[in-house]
Short mmCIF file of C-alpha atoms in Angstrom, two decimals:
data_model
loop_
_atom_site.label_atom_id
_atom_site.label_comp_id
_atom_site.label_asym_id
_atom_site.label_seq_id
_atom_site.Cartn_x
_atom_site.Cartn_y
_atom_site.Cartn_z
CA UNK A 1 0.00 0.00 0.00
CA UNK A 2 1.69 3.35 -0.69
CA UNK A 3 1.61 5.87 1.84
CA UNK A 4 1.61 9.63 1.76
CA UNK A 5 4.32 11.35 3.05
CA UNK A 6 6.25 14.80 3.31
CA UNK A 7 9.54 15.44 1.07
CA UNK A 8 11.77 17.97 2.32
CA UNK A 9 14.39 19.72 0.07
CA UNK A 10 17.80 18.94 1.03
CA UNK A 11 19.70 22.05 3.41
CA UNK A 12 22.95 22.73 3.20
CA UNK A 13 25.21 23.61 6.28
CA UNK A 14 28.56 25.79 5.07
CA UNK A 15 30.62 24.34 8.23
CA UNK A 16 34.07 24.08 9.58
CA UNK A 17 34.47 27.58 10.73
CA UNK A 18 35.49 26.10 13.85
CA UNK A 19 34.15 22.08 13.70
CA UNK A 20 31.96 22.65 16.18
CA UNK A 21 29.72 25.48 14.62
CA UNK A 22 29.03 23.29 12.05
CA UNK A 23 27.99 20.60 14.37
CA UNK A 24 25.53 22.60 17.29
CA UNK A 25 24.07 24.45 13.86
CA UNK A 26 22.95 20.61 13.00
CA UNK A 27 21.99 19.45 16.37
CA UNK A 28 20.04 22.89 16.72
CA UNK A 29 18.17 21.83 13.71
CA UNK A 30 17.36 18.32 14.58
CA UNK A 31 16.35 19.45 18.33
CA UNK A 32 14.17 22.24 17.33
CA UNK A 33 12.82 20.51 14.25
CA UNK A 34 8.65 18.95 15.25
CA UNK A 35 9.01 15.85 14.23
CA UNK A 36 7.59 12.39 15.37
CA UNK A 37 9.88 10.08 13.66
CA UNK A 38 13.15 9.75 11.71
CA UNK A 39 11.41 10.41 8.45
CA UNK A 40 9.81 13.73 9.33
CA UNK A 41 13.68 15.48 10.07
CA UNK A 42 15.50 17.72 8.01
CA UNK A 43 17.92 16.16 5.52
CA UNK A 44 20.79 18.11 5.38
CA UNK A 45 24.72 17.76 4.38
CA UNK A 46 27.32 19.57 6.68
CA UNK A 47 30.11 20.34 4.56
CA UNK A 48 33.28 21.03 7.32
CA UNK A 49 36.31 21.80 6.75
CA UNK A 50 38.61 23.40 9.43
CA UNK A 51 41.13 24.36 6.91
CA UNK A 52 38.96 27.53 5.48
CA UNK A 53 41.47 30.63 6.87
CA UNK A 54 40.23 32.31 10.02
CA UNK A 55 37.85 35.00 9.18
CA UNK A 56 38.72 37.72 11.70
CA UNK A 57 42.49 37.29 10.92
CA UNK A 58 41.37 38.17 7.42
CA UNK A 59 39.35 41.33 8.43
CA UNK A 60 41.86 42.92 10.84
CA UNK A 61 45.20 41.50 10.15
CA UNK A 62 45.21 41.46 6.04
CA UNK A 63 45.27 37.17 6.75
CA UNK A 64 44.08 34.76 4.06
CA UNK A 65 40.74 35.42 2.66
CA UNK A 66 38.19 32.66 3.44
CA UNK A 67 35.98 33.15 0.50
CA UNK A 68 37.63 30.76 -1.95
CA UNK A 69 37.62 28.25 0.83
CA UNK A 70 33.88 29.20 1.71
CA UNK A 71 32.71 29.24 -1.96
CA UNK A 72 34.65 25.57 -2.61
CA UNK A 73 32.17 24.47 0.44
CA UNK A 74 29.15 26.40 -1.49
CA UNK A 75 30.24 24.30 -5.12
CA UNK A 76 30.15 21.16 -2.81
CA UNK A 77 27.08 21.48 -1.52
CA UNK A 78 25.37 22.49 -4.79
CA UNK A 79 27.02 19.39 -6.50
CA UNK A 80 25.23 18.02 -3.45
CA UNK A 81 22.01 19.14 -4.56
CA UNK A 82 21.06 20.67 -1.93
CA UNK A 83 18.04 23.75 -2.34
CA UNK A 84 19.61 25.78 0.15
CA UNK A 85 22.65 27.04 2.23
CA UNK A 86 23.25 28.07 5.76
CA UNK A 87 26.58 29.87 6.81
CA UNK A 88 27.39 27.94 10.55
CA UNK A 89 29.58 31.25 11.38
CA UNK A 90 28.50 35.07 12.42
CA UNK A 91 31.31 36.10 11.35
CA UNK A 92 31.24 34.79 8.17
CA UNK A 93 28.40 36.33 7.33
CA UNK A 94 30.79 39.21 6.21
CA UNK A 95 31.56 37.31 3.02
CA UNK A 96 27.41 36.90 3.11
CA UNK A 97 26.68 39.15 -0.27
CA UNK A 98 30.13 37.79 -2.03
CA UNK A 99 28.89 33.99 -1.25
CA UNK A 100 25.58 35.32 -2.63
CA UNK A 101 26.69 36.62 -5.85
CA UNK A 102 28.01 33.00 -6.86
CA UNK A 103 25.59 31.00 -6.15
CA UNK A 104 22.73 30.11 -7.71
CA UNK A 105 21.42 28.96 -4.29
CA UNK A 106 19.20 30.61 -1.39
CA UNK A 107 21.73 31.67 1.15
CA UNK A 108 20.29 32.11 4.78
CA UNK A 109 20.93 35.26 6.69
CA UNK A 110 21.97 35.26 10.40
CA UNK A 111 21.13 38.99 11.22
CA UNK A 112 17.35 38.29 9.70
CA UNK A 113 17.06 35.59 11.56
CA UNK A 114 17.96 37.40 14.93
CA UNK A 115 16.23 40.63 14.26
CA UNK A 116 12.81 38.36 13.30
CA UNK A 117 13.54 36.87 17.02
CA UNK A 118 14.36 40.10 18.68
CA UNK A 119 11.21 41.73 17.37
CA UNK A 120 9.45 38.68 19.26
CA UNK A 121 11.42 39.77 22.88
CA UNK A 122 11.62 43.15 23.19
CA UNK A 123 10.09 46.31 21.61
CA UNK A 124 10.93 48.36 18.88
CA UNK A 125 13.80 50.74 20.11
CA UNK A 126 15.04 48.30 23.11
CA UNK A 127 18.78 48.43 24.08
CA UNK A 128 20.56 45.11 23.08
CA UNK A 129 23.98 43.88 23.56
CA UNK A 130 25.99 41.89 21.48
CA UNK A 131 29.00 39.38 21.96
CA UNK A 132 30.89 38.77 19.07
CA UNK A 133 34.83 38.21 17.54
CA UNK A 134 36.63 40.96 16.70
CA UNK A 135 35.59 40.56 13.19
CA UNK A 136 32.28 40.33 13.43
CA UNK A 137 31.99 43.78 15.15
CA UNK A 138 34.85 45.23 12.32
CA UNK A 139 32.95 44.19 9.57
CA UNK A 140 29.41 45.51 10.73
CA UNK A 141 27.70 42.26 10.54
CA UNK A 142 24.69 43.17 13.13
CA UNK A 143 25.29 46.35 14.18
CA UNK A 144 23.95 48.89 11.30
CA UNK A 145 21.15 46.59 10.12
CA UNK A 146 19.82 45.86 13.70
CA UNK A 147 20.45 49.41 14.43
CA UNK A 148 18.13 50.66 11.19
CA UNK A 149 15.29 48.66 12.75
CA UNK A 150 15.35 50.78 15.70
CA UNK A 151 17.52 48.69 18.16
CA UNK A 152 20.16 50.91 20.30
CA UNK A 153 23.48 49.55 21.43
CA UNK A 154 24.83 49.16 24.88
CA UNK A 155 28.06 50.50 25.59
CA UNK A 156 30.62 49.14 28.29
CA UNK A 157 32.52 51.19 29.90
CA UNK A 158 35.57 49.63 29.07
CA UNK A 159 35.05 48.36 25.60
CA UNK A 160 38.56 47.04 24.98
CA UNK A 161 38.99 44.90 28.14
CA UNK A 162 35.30 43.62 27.57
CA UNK A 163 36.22 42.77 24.31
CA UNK A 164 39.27 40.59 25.74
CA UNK A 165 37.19 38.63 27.45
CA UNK A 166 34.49 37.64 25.03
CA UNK A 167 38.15 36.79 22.85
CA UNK A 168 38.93 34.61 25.70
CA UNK A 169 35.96 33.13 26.37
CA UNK A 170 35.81 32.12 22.46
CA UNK A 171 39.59 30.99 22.30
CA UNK A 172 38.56 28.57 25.62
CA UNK A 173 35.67 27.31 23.99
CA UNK A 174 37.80 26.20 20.91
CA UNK A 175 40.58 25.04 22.75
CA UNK A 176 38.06 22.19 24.32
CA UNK A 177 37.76 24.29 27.86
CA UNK A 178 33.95 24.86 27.49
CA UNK A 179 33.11 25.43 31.30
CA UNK A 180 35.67 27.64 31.75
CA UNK A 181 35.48 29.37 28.45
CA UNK A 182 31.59 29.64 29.78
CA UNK A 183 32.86 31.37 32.95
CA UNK A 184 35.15 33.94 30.94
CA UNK A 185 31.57 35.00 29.10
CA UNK A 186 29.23 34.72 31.91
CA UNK A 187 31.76 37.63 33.07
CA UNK A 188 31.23 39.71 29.95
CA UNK A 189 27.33 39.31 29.78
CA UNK A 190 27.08 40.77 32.73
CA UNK A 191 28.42 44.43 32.06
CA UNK A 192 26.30 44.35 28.89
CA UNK A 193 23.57 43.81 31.12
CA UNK A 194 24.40 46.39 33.67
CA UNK A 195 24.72 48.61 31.00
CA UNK A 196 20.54 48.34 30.30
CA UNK A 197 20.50 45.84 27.29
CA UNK A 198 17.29 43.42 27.21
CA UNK A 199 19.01 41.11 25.54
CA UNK A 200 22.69 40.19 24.44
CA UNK A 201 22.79 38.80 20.84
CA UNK A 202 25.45 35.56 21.29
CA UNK A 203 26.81 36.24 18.18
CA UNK A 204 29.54 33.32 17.33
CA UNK A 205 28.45 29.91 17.92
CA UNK A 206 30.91 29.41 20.95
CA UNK A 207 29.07 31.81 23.17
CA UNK A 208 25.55 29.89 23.57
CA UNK A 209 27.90 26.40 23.47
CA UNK A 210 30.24 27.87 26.15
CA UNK A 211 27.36 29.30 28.31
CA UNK A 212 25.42 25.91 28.83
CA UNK A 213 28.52 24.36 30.59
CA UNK A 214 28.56 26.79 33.58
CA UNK A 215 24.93 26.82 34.07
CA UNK A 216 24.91 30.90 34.41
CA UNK A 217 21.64 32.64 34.82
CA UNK A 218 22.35 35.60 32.59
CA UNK A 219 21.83 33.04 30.12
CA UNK A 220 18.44 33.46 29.98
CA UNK A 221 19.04 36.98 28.74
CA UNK A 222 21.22 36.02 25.98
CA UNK A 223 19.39 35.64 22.17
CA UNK A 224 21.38 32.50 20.62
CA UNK A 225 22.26 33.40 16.74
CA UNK A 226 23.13 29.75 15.83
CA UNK A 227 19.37 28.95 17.47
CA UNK A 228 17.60 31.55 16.04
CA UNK A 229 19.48 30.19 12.69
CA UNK A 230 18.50 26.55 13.28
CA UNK A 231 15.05 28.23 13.35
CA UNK A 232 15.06 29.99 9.75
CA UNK A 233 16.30 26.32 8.24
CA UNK A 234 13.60 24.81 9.70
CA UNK A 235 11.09 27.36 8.35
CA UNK A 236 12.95 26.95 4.75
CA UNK A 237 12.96 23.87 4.95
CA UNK A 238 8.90 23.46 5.90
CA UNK A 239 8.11 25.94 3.22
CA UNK A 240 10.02 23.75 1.02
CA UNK A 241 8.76 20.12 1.51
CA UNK A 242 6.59 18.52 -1.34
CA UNK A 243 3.86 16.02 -1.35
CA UNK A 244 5.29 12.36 -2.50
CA UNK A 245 4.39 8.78 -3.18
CA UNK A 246 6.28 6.41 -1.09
#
């Protein structure tokens, strides 16, 4: 007897920028995702590979560009045929309109997926924070986009230190010390919070990772990029599935 059933288009996950992005993106996807069996999930194809050169080296210290590294992942997933691509990196989403450009593909935005969740938190106009690499803040990513929908920025007092600690926390995190990368930004949510933001924007994929470990309250105040992400594939994804004969 043939039965009815959903077919989803194939996502693909532009990984590797570090491992683990990659990785919680998919797990993000699969734990979010309402489904009842194995067949009602997501497919998808992670495409890592560590090698791609790091992207805030290449925005602040003229290092290696990523893109020919990130659009090699792109041609492998299309080759793939997948129907769509998401970037498992904030900070990669500087190389967003570039990746665009040479692809034929849909290419998922972080920064729409966040503001679509902030609008859901907080009202129009509310402070935010945001934790991020070096490069993410250099290259704009969040800032003038969130900023143009209303959203006012936070300032520390003492941006530079702060900033070493997110850096910290991060380089933890990818070393393997989670917990106490989790500490390190536990310590800088909290100034961001002091400072009147509603909600801190964890804007590289170690951040929300890192956090979990130490169990910190503040973490309830942070808006998780890589979830909120997870969240748009699904959507795509649902939009995207077609009736078939099985």
């Amino acid at each position: 007897m043939a039965i009815t059933m959903n077919s989803h288009a194939t996502l693909g996950i532009l990984g590797g920028m570090g491992p683990a992005a990659g990785i919680d993106l998919c797990r993000k996807i699969v734990d979010q995702h309402p489904a009842h069996r194995d067949q009602d999930h997501i497919p998808f194809i992670l495409y890592s590979v560590p090698q791609i050169p790091d992207r805030t080296e290449a925005l602040l210290r003229d290092g290696a560009s990523p893109l020919d590294g990130m659009l090699d992942g792109v041609h492998a997933l299309e080759q793939s045929g997948v129907g769509c691509i998401a970037i498992a990196c904030n900070t990669a989403h500087a190389w967003l309109d570039a990746l665009r450009h040479r692809t034929r593909l849909p290419v998922l935005d972080v920064v729409e997926a966040v503001a679509g969740e902030l609008s859901q938190c907080v009202a129009p106009g509310a402070p935010i924070g945001l934790m991020a690499t070096e490069g993410t803040h250099h290259a704009n990513v969040y800032r003038p986009r969130l900023e143009a929908l209303g959203y006012r920025f936070v300032q520390v007092a003492e941006p530079l230190a702060h900033q070493a600690l997110v850096n910290e926390g991060i380089r933890l995190t990818k070393a393997g010390e989670s917990r106490r990368g989790g500490e390190a930004l536990a310590m800088a949510m909290e100034p961001l919070l002091a400072a009147g933001a509603q909600r801190v924007i964890l804007g590289c994929t170690e951040i929300p990772v890192a956090l979990a470990t130490c169990e910190t309250p503040l973490g309830r105040f942070g808006l998780d990029a890589s979830a909120a992400l997870a969240r748009a594939c699904i959507a795509w994804s649902l939009a995207h599935e077609t009736p078939a004969q099985a």
